[in-house]
Amino acid sequence: MDKIKCECGHVNPEGTVLCESCGKPIEENQHIDGNDKTKLLNMRYDGTARRSQTYNRTIIDKTWNFFSSVKVGVMLIIIALIASGLGTIFPQEMYIPPEAENRDPAVFYEDWYGLPGKIYYQLGLYDLYSSWWYMILIALIGVSLVICSIDRFVPLYRALKIQQPKRHNTFLSRQRLFSKTDVVSDEHKKAFVSNLKKQRYKIVEKDGNILAEKNRFSRWGPYVNHIGLIIILIAALLRMTPFLYLDEYVWVREGEQKLIPGTDGEYYIENKRFLLELYDENDERFKAAMERKGQLVHKNYQTDAIIYKAKDNQIVGQEPELEKVKESSIRMNEPLKFDGYTLYQSGYQENEFANMTFKVYEKADADQKALGELTIDLTSPEKTYDLDNGIKVQVTQYYPDYELEDGEPRSVSKFPRNPAFVFNVFPPNSDQGEVSFVGIGKNIDATGENKYKLGILDFEMRYASGITVRRDYTLPLFIVGAAIFMIGVVQGMYWHHRRIWINPKEQGILLAAHTNKNWFGLKKDIEKAIEGTDIQMVIDQEEVEKEA
Amino acid sequence: MNDLTSISSTALYTAFVVYLIATIFFGATIRDKRTADMTKKGFAGTIAISLTIIGFLAQLVYFFTRWAAGGHAPVSNMFEFVTFLGMSLVLAFIIIYFIYRLSILGLFALPISMLIIAYASMFPSEISPLVPSLQSHWLFIHVITVSLSQGVLAVSFVAGLIYLIKQIDQTIFNKKTLWLEIILYSLIVALGFIITTTTFNAMDYNASFEVPKDGRVVQMDYHLPAIAGPKGGELLTEDKMSPLFNAPDWMQGKDAPKKLNTLIWSFLTGSILYGLIRLVLRKRIGAWVQPFLKNVKPHLVDEIMYRSVAIGFPLFTLGGLIFAAIWAQIAWDRFWGWDPKEVWALITWFFYAAFLHLRLSRGWHGEKSAWLAVIGFAIIMFNIIVVNLILAGLHSYA
Ligand code: HEM
C-alpha cells in the first residue's frame, strides 16, 4: 500500500487529495479533484481517497468506477425519465378505455391512433412499465446509487472523524470563504468563538487552533435517503411474488353470498345491499356546476357487507358452517379491513334482474284479470309454482341471458340480464300442460291454442358490486422505505453542514469557512459572530474570481 | 350565489389587484438607490412586500370562505387547483424574500403568479360536488402539499429566469438568446390565451356545431370563433364565422377540436402582442429587461434558485409521491398505477433529482442550472395543463 505521510505527521490512505488531518494538498494527487486547475480547492468529499478514483486495474475496479460516477447515475435517471414519458403518449394497456370496440392491444392502438398507434404497439410501449428493459433500467439506478454511496460515505465519514482544528495555510487560503486579519486581541477572538457557540456551533480547540462546526449529521442525509430508496426497490421486487401480494376481484350480487377468492376458502362475503347515491340536484352549493354539466353527479358507492369465516370443523363436500366476523359497509375511500385482507369498492353493475313477478290470466279476457301471481327469484328459480287458485306453473327452461342464435334459443351468460322462460301451465286439477315462451317483450304461445297466458307484472333490478380483494405484506416495507427516504432528504436539505476554521497566524488569525450548501447562510453566521470585533469579514473568493 | 361565495370571489379579485399594485412597487425598487446593495430594503421594497402579504391574506380569505361554502377544501377542480398554485407561488416568494431580501424576485414572481391565477379563472369556477373517489382527506392533503412544493419550485424558475436575463450576452443573436426569448414569448402566449378567452366570454360568443360522432350527432359549442372546426361539423348558429379548416382525424379526445382552436387563438393573440411589444421596444424583450437587472448579484440569484429546489424537492416527494400513494391506496386499492398523472409526477421527481445531482459538480452552477430550473418548471406546467386536459387519467379535473 502506498500510504502517504503528510508533513503534519498524519498517514493518509492511497489516493488522498487533501490530508485528512490538516488539509494540506497532497501534490501528486491534485488532478483527481481538479484542484490543479483552480485556485479554490474542491471540497466535495473533503479530498478523501475514494476507491473509484484510486484503482482502475481489474474488471471489478472498472465496474465499480462506472457505477460510482454521478454522471452515469444522472444519465440513468434521465433515460428513465424519458422512457417514462414515452409510456404516457397513449394509454397503457390497462387503461384502454372500456368503450373501445376491440380491447386487444394488437388491434386497439392501430384502430384508434393509426400508424403512430401501430408503432407504439410494436415497440411494446403499451406495456412499458413492466417491460424487462424498464425494470433493468430501474435496477441499474439502484446498483448505481448503492455503489456510489459506499464509494463516498466511508472515506467521508473517516475524514470528518479524523479532521483536526489545525489546518495547513494553503488549505485555508484556498477555501471559498477566507480572510486574514493581521492583529486580533484575545478578547475579540473569545467573543467571536462565544458568538459562534451561541449559534450552536460545536467548538474544538487545539493549541489555539479552532474548528467550529455544526450540523454534520446533515452530510449523512443523502446516504440515508439512498437507503430508503433501496428499501423501496426491494419492496417493489418482493411485491411481484404472489405470496406477499394478493390481488383478486369478485362480483357479488345483492343478497348473494360468495367465497372471497384468494382466501383459501376461508372467508365469505354477503352483499346485503348496494347503494348508489346521487347529489341532490337542488343542492344550493353545487347547483350551478351541475347545471353546466347537465348531468347528475354520483355521491356515494357503497356495499353493505357481512364477512363470514368458515368454521374449522369443515367436512369436505359439505356446505361449510359460517361464522360472522364483521358487518360493515365498504365505500370508495373507505375500504373494509379484516384479518390482513382489505376489500375495496371498485365497481358496480346495474343490469341484472333480481326477480320477476308474473300473473296468469285467460287469453280471452280483455281485462287480463289475474287468476294468480308468481314471483321467480332469478338466481334460483323453483321447478314449479303452485298458485292460489290451483293453477300450477312449471318452469321447463330458463335462459338467464337470452339470445336467439341461428334460430336456437340459448343463454349467453349465467347472469340474469335478459331472462326468458319456457313455462308449462297446468290448469287446476289437470295434468295437461300448456307450453308458452315468455321473455322481455316476448310472449309466444307455442301451439296457438293456449287458454292461459303469462304476463310480466313487475320486476326488481339489482346491483352487482365489484370488490377488489387485497392483501399486501409489502406495504410496511414501502412505508419504512418512504419514511427513511423522507428523513434522509429532509436531513440533507433543511440542514447544512458548516465549518469555520480559525487558526492563529502571528499576531492575527486566518479565518476560513466551508459549507456543502447555502453559502449565504454561512456568511450571515460569520457576519453576526464577528460583530464588534476587529476580525475581517471573509471574502467570497469564488464571487471575486467570477466578477474579475 | 350565497354570501360566502360572493365574499370569496371578491377576495380573490382583491388579491389579484393588490398583487398588481405590489408588482409596481417592486418595479420601483429598481430605481431605489439603496437597493444597489440588494439585501437592504428601501422604502418601495417595504411597501411592496407589505402589499404582497396583504394580497396573500386576501387570497387566504378567498380560500377559506370557499371552503366553508362548498364544504370541502377548494382544490378539487382546475379552477381551484390552479388558483391555489398561484397562491403557493406567492407564499413561497414571501418566505424566500424573508430569507434573502431580494426585491427583484417579486418583480418577476408576482406577475407570473398573476398569470397563473388569471389562467385559472378561464376554467369554470362554480363549486363542484365531489365524486366518490375525491371524497378523501388525503386528496386535500396531497393536492395542497404538491401545490406548495410546486410554488417553491416555481421560485427557482423565477430566479433562473432572472439569472438568464441578467447573464446572457444580448449583444449577439445566438441559440441562448433565442431560447430565452422563446421562454418570454410563451409567457406572452399564456397572456394571449387569457385575453382572447376573456374578450369572447364578455361578448357571450357562442357558435354551435352539429358533429357526427360514433354514429350519433352531438352538439358542440364553440366560445371562440372557430378557426379549426370539428371534422364533419355543421355550423348551426347564424352569423358566426365558419371554420377555416377542420381539426385532423387523429385528434380523438373529448372536445379535441375546441382545444386545438383555443390553442391557435392563444398563439395568434400572443404573437400579435409579442410583435407589438417588439415594435415598441425595437429589441428582444430579454435585451430590453437586462439593463434593469444591473445591480443584481448573479451569485445570490443562483443560490436562491438552488435553495428553492432544495426546499421544494422534499416537499414534492412528500406531496406528489408519498401522499399521492396513500390516497391512491385508499381510493383505488393500489398506491401506484402508472396512470399518466402519476408518471409525470415521477418524471418531475426524477428531473429535480437529476438537477440536485448535477449541482454536485461545479460546472453545473450558474447558467446551466438556470436552464434546468426553467425546464423543471416547464415539466410542472406540462403536468398541470397538458396531462390534465389531454392525457387525462384518473385525476382529470376538467
Ligand atoms: C432516483 C434516484 C435518486 C434520488 C431520488 C436521489 C436523491 C438524492 C438526493 C436528494 C441527494 C442530496 C443532494 C444534495 O444534498 O444536494 C443525493 C445525493 C447524492 N446522490 Fe442520489 N439519488 C438518486 C440516485 C442516485 C444515483 C443513481 C447515484 C449514483 C451515481 C446517486 C449518487 C448520489 C451522490 C454521490 C450524492 C451526494 C452525496 C453527498 O453529497 O455526500 N444518487 N441523492
PDB file of C-alpha atoms in Angstrom, chain B residues 184-376:
ATOM      1  CA  LEU B 184     -40.607  35.042 -22.623  1.00  0.00           C
ATOM      2  CA  TYR B 185     -42.722  34.551 -25.724  1.00  0.00           C
ATOM      3  CA  SER B 186     -44.507  31.582 -24.136  1.00  0.00           C
ATOM      4  CA  LEU B 187     -45.417  33.710 -21.143  1.00  0.00           C
ATOM      5  CA  ILE B 188     -46.958  36.166 -23.600  1.00  0.00           C
ATOM      6  CA  VAL B 189     -48.846  33.371 -25.350  1.00  0.00           C
ATOM      7  CA  ALA B 190     -50.337  32.463 -21.962  1.00  0.00           C
ATOM      8  CA  LEU B 191     -51.394  36.087 -21.704  1.00  0.00           C
ATOM      9  CA  GLY B 192     -52.819  35.801 -25.225  1.00  0.00           C
ATOM     10  CA  PHE B 193     -54.953  32.880 -24.105  1.00  0.00           C
ATOM     11  CA  ILE B 194     -56.305  34.881 -21.197  1.00  0.00           C
ATOM     12  CA  ILE B 195     -57.039  37.965 -23.281  1.00  0.00           C
ATOM     13  CA  THR B 196     -58.808  36.054 -26.042  1.00  0.00           C
ATOM     14  CA  THR B 197     -60.898  33.943 -23.727  1.00  0.00           C
ATOM     15  CA  THR B 198     -61.891  36.890 -21.570  1.00  0.00           C
ATOM     16  CA  THR B 199     -62.824  39.019 -24.557  1.00  0.00           C
ATOM     17  CA  PHE B 200     -65.082  36.481 -26.218  1.00  0.00           C
ATOM     18  CA  ASN B 201     -66.584  35.452 -22.890  1.00  0.00           C
ATOM     19  CA  ALA B 202     -67.523  39.061 -22.295  1.00  0.00           C
ATOM     20  CA  MET B 203     -69.180  39.076 -25.714  1.00  0.00           C
ATOM     21  CA  ASP B 204     -71.011  35.845 -24.890  1.00  0.00           C
ATOM     22  CA  TYR B 205     -69.760  34.365 -28.106  1.00  0.00           C
ATOM     23  CA  ASN B 206     -71.325  31.073 -28.995  1.00  0.00           C
ATOM     24  CA  ALA B 207     -71.267  29.077 -32.221  1.00  0.00           C
ATOM     25  CA  SER B 208     -72.906  25.651 -32.155  1.00  0.00           C
ATOM     26  CA  PHE B 209     -71.938  22.809 -34.415  1.00  0.00           C
ATOM     27  CA  GLU B 210     -73.597  19.530 -35.135  1.00  0.00           C
ATOM     28  CA  VAL B 211     -70.956  16.886 -35.235  1.00  0.00           C
ATOM     29  CA  PRO B 212     -71.288  13.222 -36.179  1.00  0.00           C
ATOM     30  CA  LYS B 213     -69.704  11.030 -33.549  1.00  0.00           C
ATOM     31  CA  ASP B 214     -69.859   7.262 -33.219  1.00  0.00           C
ATOM     32  CA  GLY B 215     -72.938   7.119 -35.406  1.00  0.00           C
ATOM     33  CA  ARG B 216     -74.785   9.824 -33.497  1.00  0.00           C
ATOM     34  CA  VAL B 217     -74.957  13.541 -33.942  1.00  0.00           C
ATOM     35  CA  VAL B 218     -73.810  15.611 -30.999  1.00  0.00           C
ATOM     36  CA  GLN B 219     -73.740  19.321 -30.447  1.00  0.00           C
ATOM     37  CA  MET B 220     -70.507  21.153 -29.806  1.00  0.00           C
ATOM     38  CA  ASP B 221     -70.449  24.752 -28.625  1.00  0.00           C
ATOM     39  CA  TYR B 222     -67.527  26.972 -29.516  1.00  0.00           C
ATOM     40  CA  HIS B 223     -66.977  30.011 -27.344  1.00  0.00           C
ATOM     41  CA  LEU B 224     -64.214  31.340 -29.545  1.00  0.00           C
ATOM     42  CA  PRO B 225     -64.696  31.880 -33.287  1.00  0.00           C
ATOM     43  CA  ALA B 226     -63.884  28.596 -34.957  1.00  0.00           C
ATOM     44  CA  ILE B 227     -60.657  28.688 -36.887  1.00  0.00           C
ATOM     45  CA  ALA B 228     -60.293  24.948 -36.592  1.00  0.00           C
ATOM     46  CA  GLY B 229     -63.738  23.385 -36.747  1.00  0.00           C
ATOM     47  CA  PRO B 230     -64.832  19.905 -35.759  1.00  0.00           C
ATOM     48  CA  LYS B 231     -64.476  17.345 -38.515  1.00  0.00           C
ATOM     49  CA  GLY B 232     -67.735  16.961 -40.431  1.00  0.00           C
ATOM     50  CA  GLY B 233     -69.310  19.610 -38.235  1.00  0.00           C
ATOM     51  CA  GLU B 234     -72.153  21.764 -39.451  1.00  0.00           C
ATOM     52  CA  LEU B 235     -72.478  25.290 -38.161  1.00  0.00           C
ATOM     53  CA  LEU B 236     -75.924  25.874 -36.684  1.00  0.00           C
ATOM     54  CA  THR B 237     -75.650  29.366 -35.292  1.00  0.00           C
ATOM     55  CA  GLU B 238     -76.215  32.097 -37.834  1.00  0.00           C
ATOM     56  CA  ASP B 239     -73.880  34.999 -38.467  1.00  0.00           C
ATOM     57  CA  LYS B 240     -70.906  33.227 -36.931  1.00  0.00           C
ATOM     58  CA  MET B 241     -67.581  32.654 -38.578  1.00  0.00           C
ATOM     59  CA  SER B 242     -67.316  29.319 -40.287  1.00  0.00           C
ATOM     60  CA  PRO B 243     -64.118  27.362 -39.723  1.00  0.00           C
ATOM     61  CA  LEU B 244     -61.117  27.946 -41.949  1.00  0.00           C
ATOM     62  CA  PHE B 245     -60.234  24.269 -41.717  1.00  0.00           C
ATOM     63  CA  ASN B 246     -61.181  21.160 -39.785  1.00  0.00           C
ATOM     64  CA  ALA B 247     -59.307  19.512 -36.974  1.00  0.00           C
ATOM     65  CA  PRO B 248     -57.425  16.448 -38.207  1.00  0.00           C
ATOM     66  CA  ASP B 249     -58.816  12.967 -37.783  1.00  0.00           C
ATOM     67  CA  TRP B 250     -56.391  11.649 -35.228  1.00  0.00           C
ATOM     68  CA  MET B 251     -57.466  14.196 -32.642  1.00  0.00           C
ATOM     69  CA  GLN B 252     -59.848  11.918 -30.858  1.00  0.00           C
ATOM     70  CA  GLY B 253     -60.051  13.200 -27.323  1.00  0.00           C
ATOM     71  CA  LYS B 254     -63.032  14.854 -25.791  1.00  0.00           C
ATOM     72  CA  ASP B 255     -63.516  18.311 -27.318  1.00  0.00           C
ATOM     73  CA  ALA B 256     -60.172  17.998 -29.105  1.00  0.00           C
ATOM     74  CA  PRO B 257     -61.129  20.350 -31.972  1.00  0.00           C
ATOM     75  CA  LYS B 258     -62.163  23.019 -29.485  1.00  0.00           C
ATOM     76  CA  LYS B 259     -58.894  22.701 -27.602  1.00  0.00           C
ATOM     77  CA  LEU B 260     -56.946  22.955 -30.838  1.00  0.00           C
ATOM     78  CA  ASN B 261     -58.941  26.038 -31.751  1.00  0.00           C
ATOM     79  CA  THR B 262     -58.207  27.656 -28.401  1.00  0.00           C
ATOM     80  CA  LEU B 263     -54.529  26.875 -28.816  1.00  0.00           C
ATOM     81  CA  ILE B 264     -54.475  28.512 -32.248  1.00  0.00           C
ATOM     82  CA  TRP B 265     -56.180  31.608 -30.876  1.00  0.00           C
ATOM     83  CA  SER B 266     -53.712  31.830 -27.991  1.00  0.00           C
ATOM     84  CA  PHE B 267     -50.741  31.697 -30.310  1.00  0.00           C
ATOM     85  CA  LEU B 268     -52.359  34.169 -32.657  1.00  0.00           C
ATOM     86  CA  THR B 269     -53.093  36.735 -29.970  1.00  0.00           C
ATOM     87  CA  GLY B 270     -49.805  36.057 -28.223  1.00  0.00           C
ATOM     88  CA  SER B 271     -47.845  36.531 -31.435  1.00  0.00           C
ATOM     89  CA  ILE B 272     -49.583  39.780 -32.275  1.00  0.00           C
ATOM     90  CA  LEU B 273     -48.929  41.003 -28.761  1.00  0.00           C
ATOM     91  CA  TYR B 274     -45.310  39.952 -28.952  1.00  0.00           C
ATOM     92  CA  GLY B 275     -44.950  41.636 -32.327  1.00  0.00           C
ATOM     93  CA  LEU B 276     -46.358  44.870 -30.926  1.00  0.00           C
ATOM     94  CA  ILE B 277     -44.009  44.756 -27.965  1.00  0.00           C
ATOM     95  CA  ARG B 278     -41.065  44.217 -30.270  1.00  0.00           C
ATOM     96  CA  LEU B 279     -42.190  47.121 -32.425  1.00  0.00           C
ATOM     97  CA  VAL B 280     -42.238  49.410 -29.445  1.00  0.00           C
ATOM     98  CA  LEU B 281     -39.022  48.179 -27.843  1.00  0.00           C
ATOM     99  CA  ARG B 282     -37.104  47.698 -31.083  1.00  0.00           C
ATOM    100  CA  LYS B 283     -35.074  44.919 -29.479  1.00  0.00           C
ATOM    101  CA  ARG B 284     -35.526  41.493 -27.931  1.00  0.00           C
ATOM    102  CA  ILE B 285     -37.521  41.606 -24.719  1.00  0.00           C
ATOM    103  CA  GLY B 286     -34.616  39.948 -22.917  1.00  0.00           C
ATOM    104  CA  ALA B 287     -32.287  42.661 -24.153  1.00  0.00           C
ATOM    105  CA  TRP B 288     -34.719  45.326 -23.020  1.00  0.00           C
ATOM    106  CA  VAL B 289     -35.079  43.918 -19.496  1.00  0.00           C
ATOM    107  CA  GLN B 290     -31.386  43.205 -18.971  1.00  0.00           C
ATOM    108  CA  PRO B 291     -30.256  46.744 -18.020  1.00  0.00           C
ATOM    109  CA  PHE B 292     -32.824  46.852 -15.229  1.00  0.00           C
ATOM    110  CA  LEU B 293     -31.021  43.936 -13.593  1.00  0.00           C
ATOM    111  CA  LYS B 294     -27.712  45.790 -13.473  1.00  0.00           C
ATOM    112  CA  ASN B 295     -27.479  45.619  -9.697  1.00  0.00           C
ATOM    113  CA  VAL B 296     -28.462  42.010  -9.320  1.00  0.00           C
ATOM    114  CA  LYS B 297     -25.753  39.726  -7.963  1.00  0.00           C
ATOM    115  CA  PRO B 298     -25.770  36.589 -10.053  1.00  0.00           C
ATOM    116  CA  HIS B 299     -24.276  34.504  -7.253  1.00  0.00           C
ATOM    117  CA  LEU B 300     -27.109  35.281  -4.922  1.00  0.00           C
ATOM    118  CA  VAL B 301     -29.724  34.582  -7.585  1.00  0.00           C
ATOM    119  CA  ASP B 302     -28.034  31.268  -8.338  1.00  0.00           C
ATOM    120  CA  GLU B 303     -28.131  30.361  -4.681  1.00  0.00           C
ATOM    121  CA  ILE B 304     -31.813  31.255  -4.378  1.00  0.00           C
ATOM    122  CA  MET B 305     -32.541  29.096  -7.387  1.00  0.00           C
ATOM    123  CA  TYR B 306     -30.729  26.147  -5.873  1.00  0.00           C
ATOM    124  CA  ARG B 307     -32.124  26.743  -2.414  1.00  0.00           C
ATOM    125  CA  SER B 308     -35.699  26.738  -3.621  1.00  0.00           C
ATOM    126  CA  VAL B 309     -35.137  23.404  -5.314  1.00  0.00           C
ATOM    127  CA  ALA B 310     -33.582  22.158  -2.083  1.00  0.00           C
ATOM    128  CA  ILE B 311     -36.661  23.268  -0.156  1.00  0.00           C
ATOM    129  CA  GLY B 312     -39.145  22.217  -2.810  1.00  0.00           C
ATOM    130  CA  PHE B 313     -37.807  18.751  -3.569  1.00  0.00           C
ATOM    131  CA  PRO B 314     -38.547  17.085  -0.208  1.00  0.00           C
ATOM    132  CA  LEU B 315     -41.960  18.747  -0.177  1.00  0.00           C
ATOM    133  CA  PHE B 316     -42.674  17.480  -3.655  1.00  0.00           C
ATOM    134  CA  THR B 317     -41.625  13.968  -2.700  1.00  0.00           C
ATOM    135  CA  LEU B 318     -43.944  14.078   0.269  1.00  0.00           C
ATOM    136  CA  GLY B 319     -46.949  15.552  -1.518  1.00  0.00           C
ATOM    137  CA  GLY B 320     -46.535  14.353  -5.066  1.00  0.00           C
ATOM    138  CA  LEU B 321     -45.412  10.809  -4.387  1.00  0.00           C
ATOM    139  CA  ILE B 322     -45.973   9.716  -0.792  1.00  0.00           C
ATOM    140  CA  PHE B 323     -49.316  11.386  -0.003  1.00  0.00           C
ATOM    141  CA  ALA B 324     -50.471  10.644  -3.530  1.00  0.00           C
ATOM    142  CA  ALA B 325     -49.645   6.986  -2.966  1.00  0.00           C
ATOM    143  CA  ILE B 326     -51.503   6.891   0.338  1.00  0.00           C
ATOM    144  CA  TRP B 327     -54.606   8.349  -1.249  1.00  0.00           C
ATOM    145  CA  ALA B 328     -54.389   6.043  -4.252  1.00  0.00           C
ATOM    146  CA  GLN B 329     -54.033   3.084  -1.928  1.00  0.00           C
ATOM    147  CA  ILE B 330     -57.186   4.009  -0.056  1.00  0.00           C
ATOM    148  CA  ALA B 331     -59.263   5.058  -3.027  1.00  0.00           C
ATOM    149  CA  TRP B 332     -58.180   2.710  -5.802  1.00  0.00           C
ATOM    150  CA  ASP B 333     -56.669  -0.194  -3.908  1.00  0.00           C
ATOM    151  CA  ARG B 334     -53.208   0.408  -5.367  1.00  0.00           C
ATOM    152  CA  PHE B 335     -50.713   3.032  -4.321  1.00  0.00           C
ATOM    153  CA  TRP B 336     -49.189   3.264  -7.724  1.00  0.00           C
ATOM    154  CA  GLY B 337     -50.857   2.562 -11.046  1.00  0.00           C
ATOM    155  CA  TRP B 338     -48.787   4.154 -13.787  1.00  0.00           C
ATOM    156  CA  ASP B 339     -51.536   6.486 -14.900  1.00  0.00           C
ATOM    157  CA  PRO B 340     -50.213   9.493 -16.825  1.00  0.00           C
ATOM    158  CA  LYS B 341     -50.567  11.886 -13.929  1.00  0.00           C
ATOM    159  CA  GLU B 342     -48.571   9.610 -11.655  1.00  0.00           C
ATOM    160  CA  VAL B 343     -45.932   9.016 -14.287  1.00  0.00           C
ATOM    161  CA  TRP B 344     -45.489  12.734 -14.811  1.00  0.00           C
ATOM    162  CA  ALA B 345     -45.116  13.267 -11.081  1.00  0.00           C
ATOM    163  CA  LEU B 346     -42.365  10.638 -11.227  1.00  0.00           C
ATOM    164  CA  ILE B 347     -40.777  12.392 -14.187  1.00  0.00           C
ATOM    165  CA  THR B 348     -40.810  15.699 -12.315  1.00  0.00           C
ATOM    166  CA  TRP B 349     -39.210  13.983  -9.361  1.00  0.00           C
ATOM    167  CA  PHE B 350     -36.546  12.307 -11.494  1.00  0.00           C
ATOM    168  CA  PHE B 351     -35.836  15.627 -13.101  1.00  0.00           C
ATOM    169  CA  TYR B 352     -35.239  17.507  -9.888  1.00  0.00           C
ATOM    170  CA  ALA B 353     -33.206  14.591  -8.530  1.00  0.00           C
ATOM    171  CA  ALA B 354     -31.023  14.879 -11.623  1.00  0.00           C
ATOM    172  CA  PHE B 355     -30.808  18.632 -11.029  1.00  0.00           C
ATOM    173  CA  LEU B 356     -29.582  18.104  -7.466  1.00  0.00           C
ATOM    174  CA  HIS B 357     -27.015  15.535  -8.535  1.00  0.00           C
ATOM    175  CA  LEU B 358     -25.720  17.739 -11.308  1.00  0.00           C
ATOM    176  CA  ARG B 359     -25.264  20.530  -8.812  1.00  0.00           C
ATOM    177  CA  LEU B 360     -22.752  18.305  -7.060  1.00  0.00           C
ATOM    178  CA  SER B 361     -20.275  19.050  -9.814  1.00  0.00           C
ATOM    179  CA  ARG B 362     -19.037  22.557 -10.185  1.00  0.00           C
ATOM    180  CA  GLY B 363     -19.576  23.067 -13.867  1.00  0.00           C
ATOM    181  CA  TRP B 364     -23.316  22.956 -13.415  1.00  0.00           C
ATOM    182  CA  HIS B 365     -23.722  26.009 -11.239  1.00  0.00           C
ATOM    183  CA  GLY B 366     -24.957  29.270 -12.657  1.00  0.00           C
ATOM    184  CA  GLU B 367     -26.238  29.341 -16.193  1.00  0.00           C
ATOM    185  CA  LYS B 368     -26.665  25.621 -16.773  1.00  0.00           C
ATOM    186  CA  SER B 369     -28.607  25.315 -13.519  1.00  0.00           C
ATOM    187  CA  ALA B 370     -30.752  28.234 -14.579  1.00  0.00           C
ATOM    188  CA  TRP B 371     -31.738  26.487 -17.803  1.00  0.00           C
ATOM    189  CA  LEU B 372     -32.561  23.387 -15.789  1.00  0.00           C
ATOM    190  CA  ALA B 373     -34.741  25.387 -13.405  1.00  0.00           C
ATOM    191  CA  VAL B 374     -36.688  26.671 -16.399  1.00  0.00           C
ATOM    192  CA  ILE B 375     -37.094  23.178 -17.836  1.00  0.00           C
ATOM    193  CA  GLY B 376     -38.255  21.905 -14.443  1.00  0.00           C
TER     194      GLY B 376
END
